[in-house]
mmCIF file of C-alpha atoms in Angstrom:
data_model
loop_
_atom_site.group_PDB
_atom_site.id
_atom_site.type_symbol
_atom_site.label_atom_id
_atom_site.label_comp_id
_atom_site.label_asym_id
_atom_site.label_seq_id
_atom_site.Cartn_x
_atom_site.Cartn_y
_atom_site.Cartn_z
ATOM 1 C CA UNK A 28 126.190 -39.591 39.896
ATOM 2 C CA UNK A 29 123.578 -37.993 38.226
ATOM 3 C CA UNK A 30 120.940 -39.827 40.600
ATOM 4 C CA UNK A 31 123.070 -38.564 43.917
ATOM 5 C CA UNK A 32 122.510 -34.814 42.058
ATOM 6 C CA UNK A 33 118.829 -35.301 41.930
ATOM 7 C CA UNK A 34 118.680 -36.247 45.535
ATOM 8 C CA UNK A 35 120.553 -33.692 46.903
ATOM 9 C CA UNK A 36 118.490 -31.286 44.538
ATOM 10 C CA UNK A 37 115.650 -32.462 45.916
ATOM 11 C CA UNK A 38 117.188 -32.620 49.541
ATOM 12 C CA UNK A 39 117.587 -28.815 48.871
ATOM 13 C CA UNK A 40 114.005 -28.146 48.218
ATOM 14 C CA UNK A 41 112.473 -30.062 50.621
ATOM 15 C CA UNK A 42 115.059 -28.489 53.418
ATOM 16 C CA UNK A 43 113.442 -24.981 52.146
ATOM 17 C CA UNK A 44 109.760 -26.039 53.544
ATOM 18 C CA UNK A 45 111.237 -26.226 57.154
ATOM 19 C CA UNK A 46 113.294 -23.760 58.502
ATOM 20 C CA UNK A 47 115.701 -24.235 61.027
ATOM 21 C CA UNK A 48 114.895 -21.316 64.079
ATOM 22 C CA UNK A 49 113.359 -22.562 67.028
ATOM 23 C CA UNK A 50 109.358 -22.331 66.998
ATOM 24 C CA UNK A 51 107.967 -19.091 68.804
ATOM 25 C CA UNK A 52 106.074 -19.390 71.670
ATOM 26 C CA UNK A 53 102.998 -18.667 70.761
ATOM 27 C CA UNK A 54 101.183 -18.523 74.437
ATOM 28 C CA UNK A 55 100.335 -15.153 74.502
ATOM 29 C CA UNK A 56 99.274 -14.642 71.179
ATOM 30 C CA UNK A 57 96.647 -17.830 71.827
ATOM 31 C CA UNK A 58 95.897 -15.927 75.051
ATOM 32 C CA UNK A 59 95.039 -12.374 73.579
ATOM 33 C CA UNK A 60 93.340 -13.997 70.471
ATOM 34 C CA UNK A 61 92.964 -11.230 68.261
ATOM 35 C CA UNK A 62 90.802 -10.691 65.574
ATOM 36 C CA UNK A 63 91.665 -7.577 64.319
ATOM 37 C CA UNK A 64 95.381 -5.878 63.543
ATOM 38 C CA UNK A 65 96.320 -2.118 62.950
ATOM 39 C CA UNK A 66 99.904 -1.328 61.257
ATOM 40 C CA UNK A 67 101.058 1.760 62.354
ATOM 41 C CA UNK A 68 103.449 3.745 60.520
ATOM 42 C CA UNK A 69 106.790 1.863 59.927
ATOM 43 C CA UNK A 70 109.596 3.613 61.267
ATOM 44 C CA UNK A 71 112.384 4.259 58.394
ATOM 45 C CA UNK A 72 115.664 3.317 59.068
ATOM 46 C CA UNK A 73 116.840 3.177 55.353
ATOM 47 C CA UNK A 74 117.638 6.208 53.437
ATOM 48 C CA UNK A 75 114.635 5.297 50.884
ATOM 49 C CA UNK A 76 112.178 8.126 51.671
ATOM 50 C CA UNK A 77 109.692 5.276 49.709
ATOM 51 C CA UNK A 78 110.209 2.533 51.832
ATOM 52 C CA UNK A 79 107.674 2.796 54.499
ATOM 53 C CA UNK A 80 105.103 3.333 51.782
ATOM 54 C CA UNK A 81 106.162 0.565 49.716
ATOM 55 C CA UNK A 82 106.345 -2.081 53.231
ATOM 56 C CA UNK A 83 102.950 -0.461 53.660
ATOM 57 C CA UNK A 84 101.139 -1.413 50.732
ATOM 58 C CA UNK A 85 102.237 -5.120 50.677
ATOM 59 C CA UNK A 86 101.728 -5.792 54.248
ATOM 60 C CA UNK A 87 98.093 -6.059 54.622
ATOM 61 C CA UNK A 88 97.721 -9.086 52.022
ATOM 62 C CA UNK A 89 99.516 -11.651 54.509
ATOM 63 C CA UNK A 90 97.715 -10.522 57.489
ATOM 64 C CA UNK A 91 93.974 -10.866 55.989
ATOM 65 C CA UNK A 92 94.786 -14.118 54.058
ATOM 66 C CA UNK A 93 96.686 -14.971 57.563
ATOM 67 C CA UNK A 94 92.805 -14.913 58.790
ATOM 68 C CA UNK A 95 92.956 -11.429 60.789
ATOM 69 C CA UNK A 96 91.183 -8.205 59.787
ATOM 70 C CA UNK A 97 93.901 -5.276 58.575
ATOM 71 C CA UNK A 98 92.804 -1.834 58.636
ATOM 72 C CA UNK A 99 93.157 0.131 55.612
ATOM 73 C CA UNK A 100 96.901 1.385 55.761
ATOM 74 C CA UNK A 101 96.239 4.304 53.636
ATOM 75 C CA UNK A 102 93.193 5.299 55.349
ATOM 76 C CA UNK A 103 95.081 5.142 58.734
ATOM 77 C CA UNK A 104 98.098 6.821 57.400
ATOM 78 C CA UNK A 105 95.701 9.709 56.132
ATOM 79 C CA UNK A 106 93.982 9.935 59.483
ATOM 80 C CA UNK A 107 96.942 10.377 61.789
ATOM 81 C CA UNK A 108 97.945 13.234 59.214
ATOM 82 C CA UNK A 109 94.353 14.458 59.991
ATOM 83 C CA UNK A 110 95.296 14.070 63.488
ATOM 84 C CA UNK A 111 98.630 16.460 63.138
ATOM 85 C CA UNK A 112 101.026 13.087 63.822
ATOM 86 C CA UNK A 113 103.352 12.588 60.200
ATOM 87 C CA UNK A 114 106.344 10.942 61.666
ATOM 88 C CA UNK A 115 106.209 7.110 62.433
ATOM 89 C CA UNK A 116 107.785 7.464 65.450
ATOM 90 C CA UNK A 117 104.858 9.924 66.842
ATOM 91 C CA UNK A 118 102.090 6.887 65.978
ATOM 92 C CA UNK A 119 104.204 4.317 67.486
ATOM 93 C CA UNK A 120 105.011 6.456 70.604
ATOM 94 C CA UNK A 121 100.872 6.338 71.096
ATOM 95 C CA UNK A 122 99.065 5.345 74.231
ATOM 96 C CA UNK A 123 97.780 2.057 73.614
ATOM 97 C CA UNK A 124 94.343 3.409 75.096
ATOM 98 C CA UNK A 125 94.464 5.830 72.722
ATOM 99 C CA UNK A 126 94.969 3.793 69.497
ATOM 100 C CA UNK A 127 91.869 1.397 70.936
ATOM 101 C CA UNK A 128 89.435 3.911 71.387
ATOM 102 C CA UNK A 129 89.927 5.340 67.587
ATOM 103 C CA UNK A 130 90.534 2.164 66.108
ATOM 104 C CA UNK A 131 88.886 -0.609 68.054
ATOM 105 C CA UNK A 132 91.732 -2.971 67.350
ATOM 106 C CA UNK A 133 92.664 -6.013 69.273
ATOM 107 C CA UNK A 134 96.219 -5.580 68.543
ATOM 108 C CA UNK A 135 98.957 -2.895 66.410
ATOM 109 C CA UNK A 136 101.872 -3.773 64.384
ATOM 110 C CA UNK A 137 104.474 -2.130 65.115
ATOM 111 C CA UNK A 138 107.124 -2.326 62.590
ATOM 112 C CA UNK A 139 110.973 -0.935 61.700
ATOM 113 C CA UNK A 140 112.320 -1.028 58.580
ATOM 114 C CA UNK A 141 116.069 -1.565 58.939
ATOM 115 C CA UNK A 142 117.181 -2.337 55.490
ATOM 116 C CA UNK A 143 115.562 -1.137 52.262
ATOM 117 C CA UNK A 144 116.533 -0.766 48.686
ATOM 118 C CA UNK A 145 119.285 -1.577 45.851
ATOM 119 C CA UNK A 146 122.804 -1.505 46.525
ATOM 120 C CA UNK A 147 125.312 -1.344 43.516
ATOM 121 C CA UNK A 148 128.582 -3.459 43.249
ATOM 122 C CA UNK A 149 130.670 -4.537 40.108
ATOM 123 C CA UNK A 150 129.625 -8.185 40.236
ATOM 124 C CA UNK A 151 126.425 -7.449 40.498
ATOM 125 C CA UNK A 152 123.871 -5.517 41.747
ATOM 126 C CA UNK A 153 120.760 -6.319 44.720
ATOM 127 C CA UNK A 154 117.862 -5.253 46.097
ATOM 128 C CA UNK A 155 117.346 -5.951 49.835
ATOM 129 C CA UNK A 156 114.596 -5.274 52.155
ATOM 130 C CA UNK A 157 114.578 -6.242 55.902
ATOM 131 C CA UNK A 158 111.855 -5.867 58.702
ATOM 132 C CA UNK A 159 111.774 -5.875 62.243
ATOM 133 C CA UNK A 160 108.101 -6.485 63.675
ATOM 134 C CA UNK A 161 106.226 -6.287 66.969
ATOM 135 C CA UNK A 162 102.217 -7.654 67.731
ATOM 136 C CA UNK A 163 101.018 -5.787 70.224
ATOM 137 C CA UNK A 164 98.053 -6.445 72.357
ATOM 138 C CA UNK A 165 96.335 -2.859 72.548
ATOM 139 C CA UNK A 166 94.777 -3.853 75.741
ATOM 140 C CA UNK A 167 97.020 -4.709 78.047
ATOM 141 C CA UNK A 168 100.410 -3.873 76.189
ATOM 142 C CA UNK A 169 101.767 -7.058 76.071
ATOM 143 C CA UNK A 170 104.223 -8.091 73.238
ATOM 144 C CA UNK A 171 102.264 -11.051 71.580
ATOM 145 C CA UNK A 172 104.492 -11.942 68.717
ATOM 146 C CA UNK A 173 107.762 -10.384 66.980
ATOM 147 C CA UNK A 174 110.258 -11.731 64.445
ATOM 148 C CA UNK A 175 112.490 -10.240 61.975
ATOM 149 C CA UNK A 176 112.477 -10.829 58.284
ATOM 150 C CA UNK A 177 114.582 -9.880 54.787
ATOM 151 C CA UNK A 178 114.243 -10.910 51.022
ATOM 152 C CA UNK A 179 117.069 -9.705 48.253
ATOM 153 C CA UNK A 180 116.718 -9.918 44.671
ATOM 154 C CA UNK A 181 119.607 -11.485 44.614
ATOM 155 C CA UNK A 182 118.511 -14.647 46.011
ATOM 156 C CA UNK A 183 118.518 -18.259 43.613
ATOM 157 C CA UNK A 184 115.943 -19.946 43.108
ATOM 158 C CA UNK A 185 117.653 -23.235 44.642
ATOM 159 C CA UNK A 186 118.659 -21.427 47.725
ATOM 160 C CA UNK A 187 117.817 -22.430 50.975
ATOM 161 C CA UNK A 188 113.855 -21.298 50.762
ATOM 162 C CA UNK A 189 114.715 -20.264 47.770
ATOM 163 C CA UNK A 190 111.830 -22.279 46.269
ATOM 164 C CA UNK A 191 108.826 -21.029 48.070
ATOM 165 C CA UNK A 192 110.476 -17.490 47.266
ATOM 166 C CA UNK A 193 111.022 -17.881 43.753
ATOM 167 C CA UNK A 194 107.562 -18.940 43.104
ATOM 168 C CA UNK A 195 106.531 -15.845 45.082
ATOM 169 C CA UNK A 196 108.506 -13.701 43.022
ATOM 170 C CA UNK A 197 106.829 -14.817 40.013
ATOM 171 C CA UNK A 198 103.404 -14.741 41.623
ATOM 172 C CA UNK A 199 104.091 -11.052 42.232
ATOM 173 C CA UNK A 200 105.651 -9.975 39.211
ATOM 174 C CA UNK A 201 102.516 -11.063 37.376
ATOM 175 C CA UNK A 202 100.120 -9.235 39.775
ATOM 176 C CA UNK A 203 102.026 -5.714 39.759
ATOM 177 C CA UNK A 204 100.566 -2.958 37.442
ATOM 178 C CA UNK A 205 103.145 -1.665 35.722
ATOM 179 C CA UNK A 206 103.018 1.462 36.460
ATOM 180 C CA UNK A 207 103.824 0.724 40.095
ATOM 181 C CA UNK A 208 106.568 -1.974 38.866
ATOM 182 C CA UNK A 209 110.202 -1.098 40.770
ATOM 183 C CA UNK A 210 112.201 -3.666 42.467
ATOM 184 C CA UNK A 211 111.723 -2.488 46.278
ATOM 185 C CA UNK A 212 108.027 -2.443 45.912
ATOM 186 C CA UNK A 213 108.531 -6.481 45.056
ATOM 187 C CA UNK A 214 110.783 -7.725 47.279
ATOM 188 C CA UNK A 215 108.747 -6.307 49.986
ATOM 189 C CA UNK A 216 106.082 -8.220 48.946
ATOM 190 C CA UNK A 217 108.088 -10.731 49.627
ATOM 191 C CA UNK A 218 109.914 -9.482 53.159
ATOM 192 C CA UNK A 219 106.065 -9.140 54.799
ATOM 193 C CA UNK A 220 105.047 -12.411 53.353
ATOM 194 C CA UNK A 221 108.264 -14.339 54.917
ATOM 195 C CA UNK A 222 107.530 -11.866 57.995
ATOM 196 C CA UNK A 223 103.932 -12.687 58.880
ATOM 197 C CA UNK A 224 102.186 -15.434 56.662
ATOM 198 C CA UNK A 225 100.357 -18.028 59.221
ATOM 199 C CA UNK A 226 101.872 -20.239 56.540
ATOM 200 C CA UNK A 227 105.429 -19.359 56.734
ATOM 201 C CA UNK A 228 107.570 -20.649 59.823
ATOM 202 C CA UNK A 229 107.044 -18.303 63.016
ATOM 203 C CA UNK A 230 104.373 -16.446 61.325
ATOM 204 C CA UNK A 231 101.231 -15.374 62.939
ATOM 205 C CA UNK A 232 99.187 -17.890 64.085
ATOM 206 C CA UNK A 233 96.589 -18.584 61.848
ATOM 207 C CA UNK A 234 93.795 -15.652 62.610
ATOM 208 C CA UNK A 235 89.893 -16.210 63.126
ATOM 209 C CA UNK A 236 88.796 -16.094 59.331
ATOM 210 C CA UNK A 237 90.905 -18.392 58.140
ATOM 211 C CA UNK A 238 89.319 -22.123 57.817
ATOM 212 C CA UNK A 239 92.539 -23.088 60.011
ATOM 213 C CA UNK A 240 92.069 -21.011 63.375
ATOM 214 C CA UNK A 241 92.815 -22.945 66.175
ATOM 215 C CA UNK A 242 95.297 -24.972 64.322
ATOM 216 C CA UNK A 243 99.239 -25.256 65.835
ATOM 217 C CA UNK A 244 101.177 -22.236 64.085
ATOM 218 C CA UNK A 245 103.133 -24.143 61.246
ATOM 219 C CA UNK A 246 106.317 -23.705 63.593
ATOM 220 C CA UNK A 247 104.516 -25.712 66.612
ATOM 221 C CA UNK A 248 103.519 -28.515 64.064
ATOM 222 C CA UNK A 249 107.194 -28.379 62.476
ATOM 223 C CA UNK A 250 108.430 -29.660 66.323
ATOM 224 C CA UNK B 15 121.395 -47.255 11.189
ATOM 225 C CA UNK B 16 121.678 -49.756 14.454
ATOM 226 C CA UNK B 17 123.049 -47.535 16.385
ATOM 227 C CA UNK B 18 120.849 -44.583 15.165
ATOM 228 C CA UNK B 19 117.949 -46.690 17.542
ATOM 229 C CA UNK B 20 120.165 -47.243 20.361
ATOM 230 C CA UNK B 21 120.872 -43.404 20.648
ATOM 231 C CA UNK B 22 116.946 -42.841 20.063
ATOM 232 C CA UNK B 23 116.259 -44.856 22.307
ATOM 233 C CA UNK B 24 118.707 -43.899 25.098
ATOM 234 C CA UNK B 25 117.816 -39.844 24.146
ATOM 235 C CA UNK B 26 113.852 -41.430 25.021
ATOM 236 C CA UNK B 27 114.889 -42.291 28.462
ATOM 237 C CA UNK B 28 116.822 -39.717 28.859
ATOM 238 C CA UNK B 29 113.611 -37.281 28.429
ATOM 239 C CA UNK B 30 110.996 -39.281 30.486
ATOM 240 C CA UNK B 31 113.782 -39.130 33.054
ATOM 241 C CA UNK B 32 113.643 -35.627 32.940
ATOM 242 C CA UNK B 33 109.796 -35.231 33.239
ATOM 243 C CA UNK B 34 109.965 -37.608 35.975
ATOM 244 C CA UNK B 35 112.411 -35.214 37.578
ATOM 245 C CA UNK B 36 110.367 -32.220 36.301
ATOM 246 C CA UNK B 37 107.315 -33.253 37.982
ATOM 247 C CA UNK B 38 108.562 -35.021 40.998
ATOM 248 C CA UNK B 39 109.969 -31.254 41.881
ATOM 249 C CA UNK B 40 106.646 -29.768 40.887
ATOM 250 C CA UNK B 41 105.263 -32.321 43.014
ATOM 251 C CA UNK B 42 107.583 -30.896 46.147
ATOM 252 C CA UNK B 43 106.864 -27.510 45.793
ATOM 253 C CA UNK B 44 103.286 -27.872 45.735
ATOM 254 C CA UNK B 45 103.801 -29.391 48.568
ATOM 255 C CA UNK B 46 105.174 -26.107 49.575
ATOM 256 C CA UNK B 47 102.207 -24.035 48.105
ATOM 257 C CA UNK B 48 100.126 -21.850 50.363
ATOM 258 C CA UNK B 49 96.612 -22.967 50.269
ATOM 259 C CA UNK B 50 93.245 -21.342 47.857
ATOM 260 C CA UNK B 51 93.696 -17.424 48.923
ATOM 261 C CA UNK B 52 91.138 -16.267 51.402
ATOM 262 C CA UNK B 53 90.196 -13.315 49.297
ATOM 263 C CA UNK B 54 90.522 -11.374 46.072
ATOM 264 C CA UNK B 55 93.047 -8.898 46.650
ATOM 265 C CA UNK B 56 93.797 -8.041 42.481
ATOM 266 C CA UNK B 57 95.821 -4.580 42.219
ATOM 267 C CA UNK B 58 95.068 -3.246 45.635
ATOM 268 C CA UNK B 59 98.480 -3.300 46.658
ATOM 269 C CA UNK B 60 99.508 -1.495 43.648
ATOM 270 C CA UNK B 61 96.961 1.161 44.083
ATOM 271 C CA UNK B 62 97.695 1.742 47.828
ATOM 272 C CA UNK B 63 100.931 2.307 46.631
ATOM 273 C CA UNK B 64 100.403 4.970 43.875
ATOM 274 C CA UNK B 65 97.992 6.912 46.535
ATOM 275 C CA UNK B 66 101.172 6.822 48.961
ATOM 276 C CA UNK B 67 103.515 7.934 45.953
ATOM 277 C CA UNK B 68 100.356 10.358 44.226
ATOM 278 C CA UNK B 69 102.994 10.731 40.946
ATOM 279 C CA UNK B 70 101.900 8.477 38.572
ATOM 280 C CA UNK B 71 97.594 7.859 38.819
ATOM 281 C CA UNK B 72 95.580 10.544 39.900
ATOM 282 C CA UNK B 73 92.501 9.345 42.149
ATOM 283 C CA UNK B 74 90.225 8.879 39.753
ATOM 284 C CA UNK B 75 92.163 5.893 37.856
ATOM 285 C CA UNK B 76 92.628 4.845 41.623
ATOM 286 C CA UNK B 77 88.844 4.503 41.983
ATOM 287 C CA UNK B 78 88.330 2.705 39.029
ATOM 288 C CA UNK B 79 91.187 0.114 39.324
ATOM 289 C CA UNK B 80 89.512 -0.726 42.568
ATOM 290 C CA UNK B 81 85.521 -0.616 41.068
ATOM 291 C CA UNK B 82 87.185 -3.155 38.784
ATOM 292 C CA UNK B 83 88.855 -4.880 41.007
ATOM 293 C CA UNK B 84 85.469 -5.169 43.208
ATOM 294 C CA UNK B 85 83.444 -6.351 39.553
ATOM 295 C CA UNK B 86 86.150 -8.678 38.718
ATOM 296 C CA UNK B 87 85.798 -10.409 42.814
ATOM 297 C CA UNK B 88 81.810 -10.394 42.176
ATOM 298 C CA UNK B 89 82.190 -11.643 39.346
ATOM 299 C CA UNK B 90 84.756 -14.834 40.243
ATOM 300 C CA UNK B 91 82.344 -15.317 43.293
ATOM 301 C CA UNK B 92 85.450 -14.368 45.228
ATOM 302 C CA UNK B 93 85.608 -12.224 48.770
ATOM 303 C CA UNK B 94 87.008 -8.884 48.705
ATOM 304 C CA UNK B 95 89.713 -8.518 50.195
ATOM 305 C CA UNK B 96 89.671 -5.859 54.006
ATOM 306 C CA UNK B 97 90.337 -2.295 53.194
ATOM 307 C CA UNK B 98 89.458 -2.599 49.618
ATOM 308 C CA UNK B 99 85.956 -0.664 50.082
ATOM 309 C CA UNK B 100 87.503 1.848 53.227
ATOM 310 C CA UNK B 101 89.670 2.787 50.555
ATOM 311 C CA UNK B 102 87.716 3.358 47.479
ATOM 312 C CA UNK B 103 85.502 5.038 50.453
ATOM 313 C CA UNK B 104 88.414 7.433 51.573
ATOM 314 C CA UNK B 105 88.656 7.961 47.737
ATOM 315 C CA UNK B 106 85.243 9.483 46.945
ATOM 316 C CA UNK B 107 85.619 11.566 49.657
ATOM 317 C CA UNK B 108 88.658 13.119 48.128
ATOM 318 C CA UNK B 109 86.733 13.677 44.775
ATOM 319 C CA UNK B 110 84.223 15.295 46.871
ATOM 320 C CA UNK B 111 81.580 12.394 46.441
ATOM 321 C CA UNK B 112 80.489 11.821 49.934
ATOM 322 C CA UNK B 113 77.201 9.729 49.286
ATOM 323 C CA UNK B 114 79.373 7.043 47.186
ATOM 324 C CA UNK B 115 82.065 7.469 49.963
ATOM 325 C CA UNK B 116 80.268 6.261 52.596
ATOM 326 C CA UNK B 117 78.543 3.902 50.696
ATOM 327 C CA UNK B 118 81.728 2.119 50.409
ATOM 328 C CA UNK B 119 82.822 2.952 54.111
ATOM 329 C CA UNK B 120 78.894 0.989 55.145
ATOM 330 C CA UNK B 121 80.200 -2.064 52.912
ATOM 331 C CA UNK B 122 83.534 -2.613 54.705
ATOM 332 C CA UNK B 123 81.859 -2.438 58.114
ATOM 333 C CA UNK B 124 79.006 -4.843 56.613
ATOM 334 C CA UNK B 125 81.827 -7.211 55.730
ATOM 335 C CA UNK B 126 84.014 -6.834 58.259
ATOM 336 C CA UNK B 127 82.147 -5.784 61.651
ATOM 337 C CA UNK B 128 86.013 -5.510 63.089
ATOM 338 C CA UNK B 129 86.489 -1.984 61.073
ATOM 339 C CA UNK B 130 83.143 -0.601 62.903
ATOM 340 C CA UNK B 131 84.221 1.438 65.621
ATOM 341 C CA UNK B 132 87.166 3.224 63.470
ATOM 342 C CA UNK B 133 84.768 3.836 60.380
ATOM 343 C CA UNK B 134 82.444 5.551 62.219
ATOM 344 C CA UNK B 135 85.164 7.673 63.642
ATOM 345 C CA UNK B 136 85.779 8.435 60.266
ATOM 346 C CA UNK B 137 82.208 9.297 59.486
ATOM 347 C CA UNK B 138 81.992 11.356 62.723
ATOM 348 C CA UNK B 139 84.816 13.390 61.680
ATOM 349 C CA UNK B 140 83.747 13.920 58.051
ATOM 350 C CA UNK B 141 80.388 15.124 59.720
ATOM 351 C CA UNK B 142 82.188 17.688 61.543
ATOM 352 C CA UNK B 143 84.332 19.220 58.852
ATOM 353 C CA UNK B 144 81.102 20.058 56.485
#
């Protein structure tokens, strides 16, 4: 008995390394090989005035260790300001051309936040953050890439991926200055992680800096 | 006192079972692990966050988080993470320290040659407002 519990513990964790979706077809994204991406301003469809700064500031780490070269969100944030655009939907209503010629980027993010933040209830209480993402090529407009993602607090650690994400919730609680410590702010880290890492299932492919460009997408190999 | 060993004995197995089962779980989740990060990326998420929030660190704690941040990569032998410098660039030009701003801004486009054409749209348009 206690040998059938181990196996299907283990069964458990091993089933959270491959996901069941259907791989993405990544043609277009090998076609437009980018090197370079550019988040635009999430649009906010939560009523957490913080949450597009908070899915911000954790989404560039995936992308650059996904191999791909992220452009500073706060610096692009300040210079559409500059540029009299302060609503997200403005920046993502850009021309393409437009967005090329300032930024020189191969490709934009363009990202909705759908979910965000901690909802109360007598048994108990969870935050929840959920993403909706599009790759863009900013050259010819075509959609390269998009996927949806969410991560909860409330999530075991024996869950269905449950171990990948409970590791990453330790890895981030240990990096987070306290100052900046509230729960949102982590479990994005771990909704844009889940969303875009070349090492997560229908992530990006894996970008020209990392040592495993030209490699299948982990979702291709997973077939 | 016979019995005392038996129970030892069976509470011994019971243990090294454990660690077996400890580590062979270890052993499945590293197979889970993402690989050696690509770069040094320390608090910058943090600090990108308190610019966006501007409550709780003024810029000037900003800048030095992220000058430590830089020491600490240089000094692990580790690659600095993209945006890190743009930042701490976009930083000194808030305090009014242009020479140290684009300093940094000259870094990021010496590390990553991708961030050229927008940085010096960013030095172009710092030119034209002094």
């Amino acid at each position: 008995m206690k040998n059938f519990i181990a196996i299907a513990f283990l069964m458990l964790l091993l089933s959270g390394c491959v996901s069941p979706p259907a791989p993405h077809d990544y043609s277009e994204f090998r076609n437009s090989d980018p090197k370079s991406i550019l988040v635009l301003p999430p649009i906010n469809n939560s009523p957490e005035v913080i949450a597009p700064y908070s899915v911000l500031s954790q989404i560039s780490m995936p992308i650059a260790e996904s191999g791909y070269y992220v452009y500073p969100v706060a610096v692009v944030e300040q210079t559409f300001k500059n540029n009299g655009i302060t609503v997200a939907n403005d920046a993502q209503a850009l021309p393409i051309s437009k967005l090329h010629e300032i930024f020189g980027a191969d490709a934009a993010l363009y990202i909705s936040i759908e979910q965000y933040g901690t909802s109360y209830s007598v048994i108990s209480s969870q935050t929840l953050v959920s993403l909706n993402a599009k790759l863009v090529d900013l050259k010819t407009g075509v959609t390269l890439w998009q996927d949806t993602a969410s991560a909860s607090s409330a999530e075991n650690r024996g869950n269905s991926g449950g171990g990948l994400a409970g590791m990453l919730v330790e890895a981030i609680v240990h990096q987070v200055i306290e100052s900046a410590t509230d729960a949102g702010f982590d479990i994005s880290s771990i909704a844009t992680q889940r969303l875009l890492s070349s090492d997560m299932h229908n992530g990006l492919l894996h970008g020209h800096r990392s040592p495993k460009y030209g490699q299948p997408a982990t979702s291709e190999k997973a077939k | 006192m016979a019995s005392n060993q038996v129970l030892g004995n069976y509470k011994r197995s019971e243990k090294v079972k454990k660690i077996l089962f400890v580590l062979a779980v270890t052993a499945v989740l590293a197979g889970c692990k993402t690989k050696e990060p690509l770069y040094y990326h320390g608090q910058y998420n943090a600090v990108v966050y308190n610019y966006f929030k501007s409550d709780d660190m003024t810029v000037s704690e900003q800048v030095e988080v992220l000058e430590e941040l830089i020491n600490t990569a240089k000094a692990k032998n580790k690659n600095i993470a993209p945006g890190v410098h743009a930042h701490l660039g976009m930083l000194y030009f808030e305090l009014g320290n242009a020479n140290l701003g684009l300093e940094h801004f000259n870094i990021e486009t010496k590390l990553f040659p991708e961030s050229k054409q927008y940085i010096d749209f960013l030095v172009n348009s710092a030119k034209g407002k002094s």
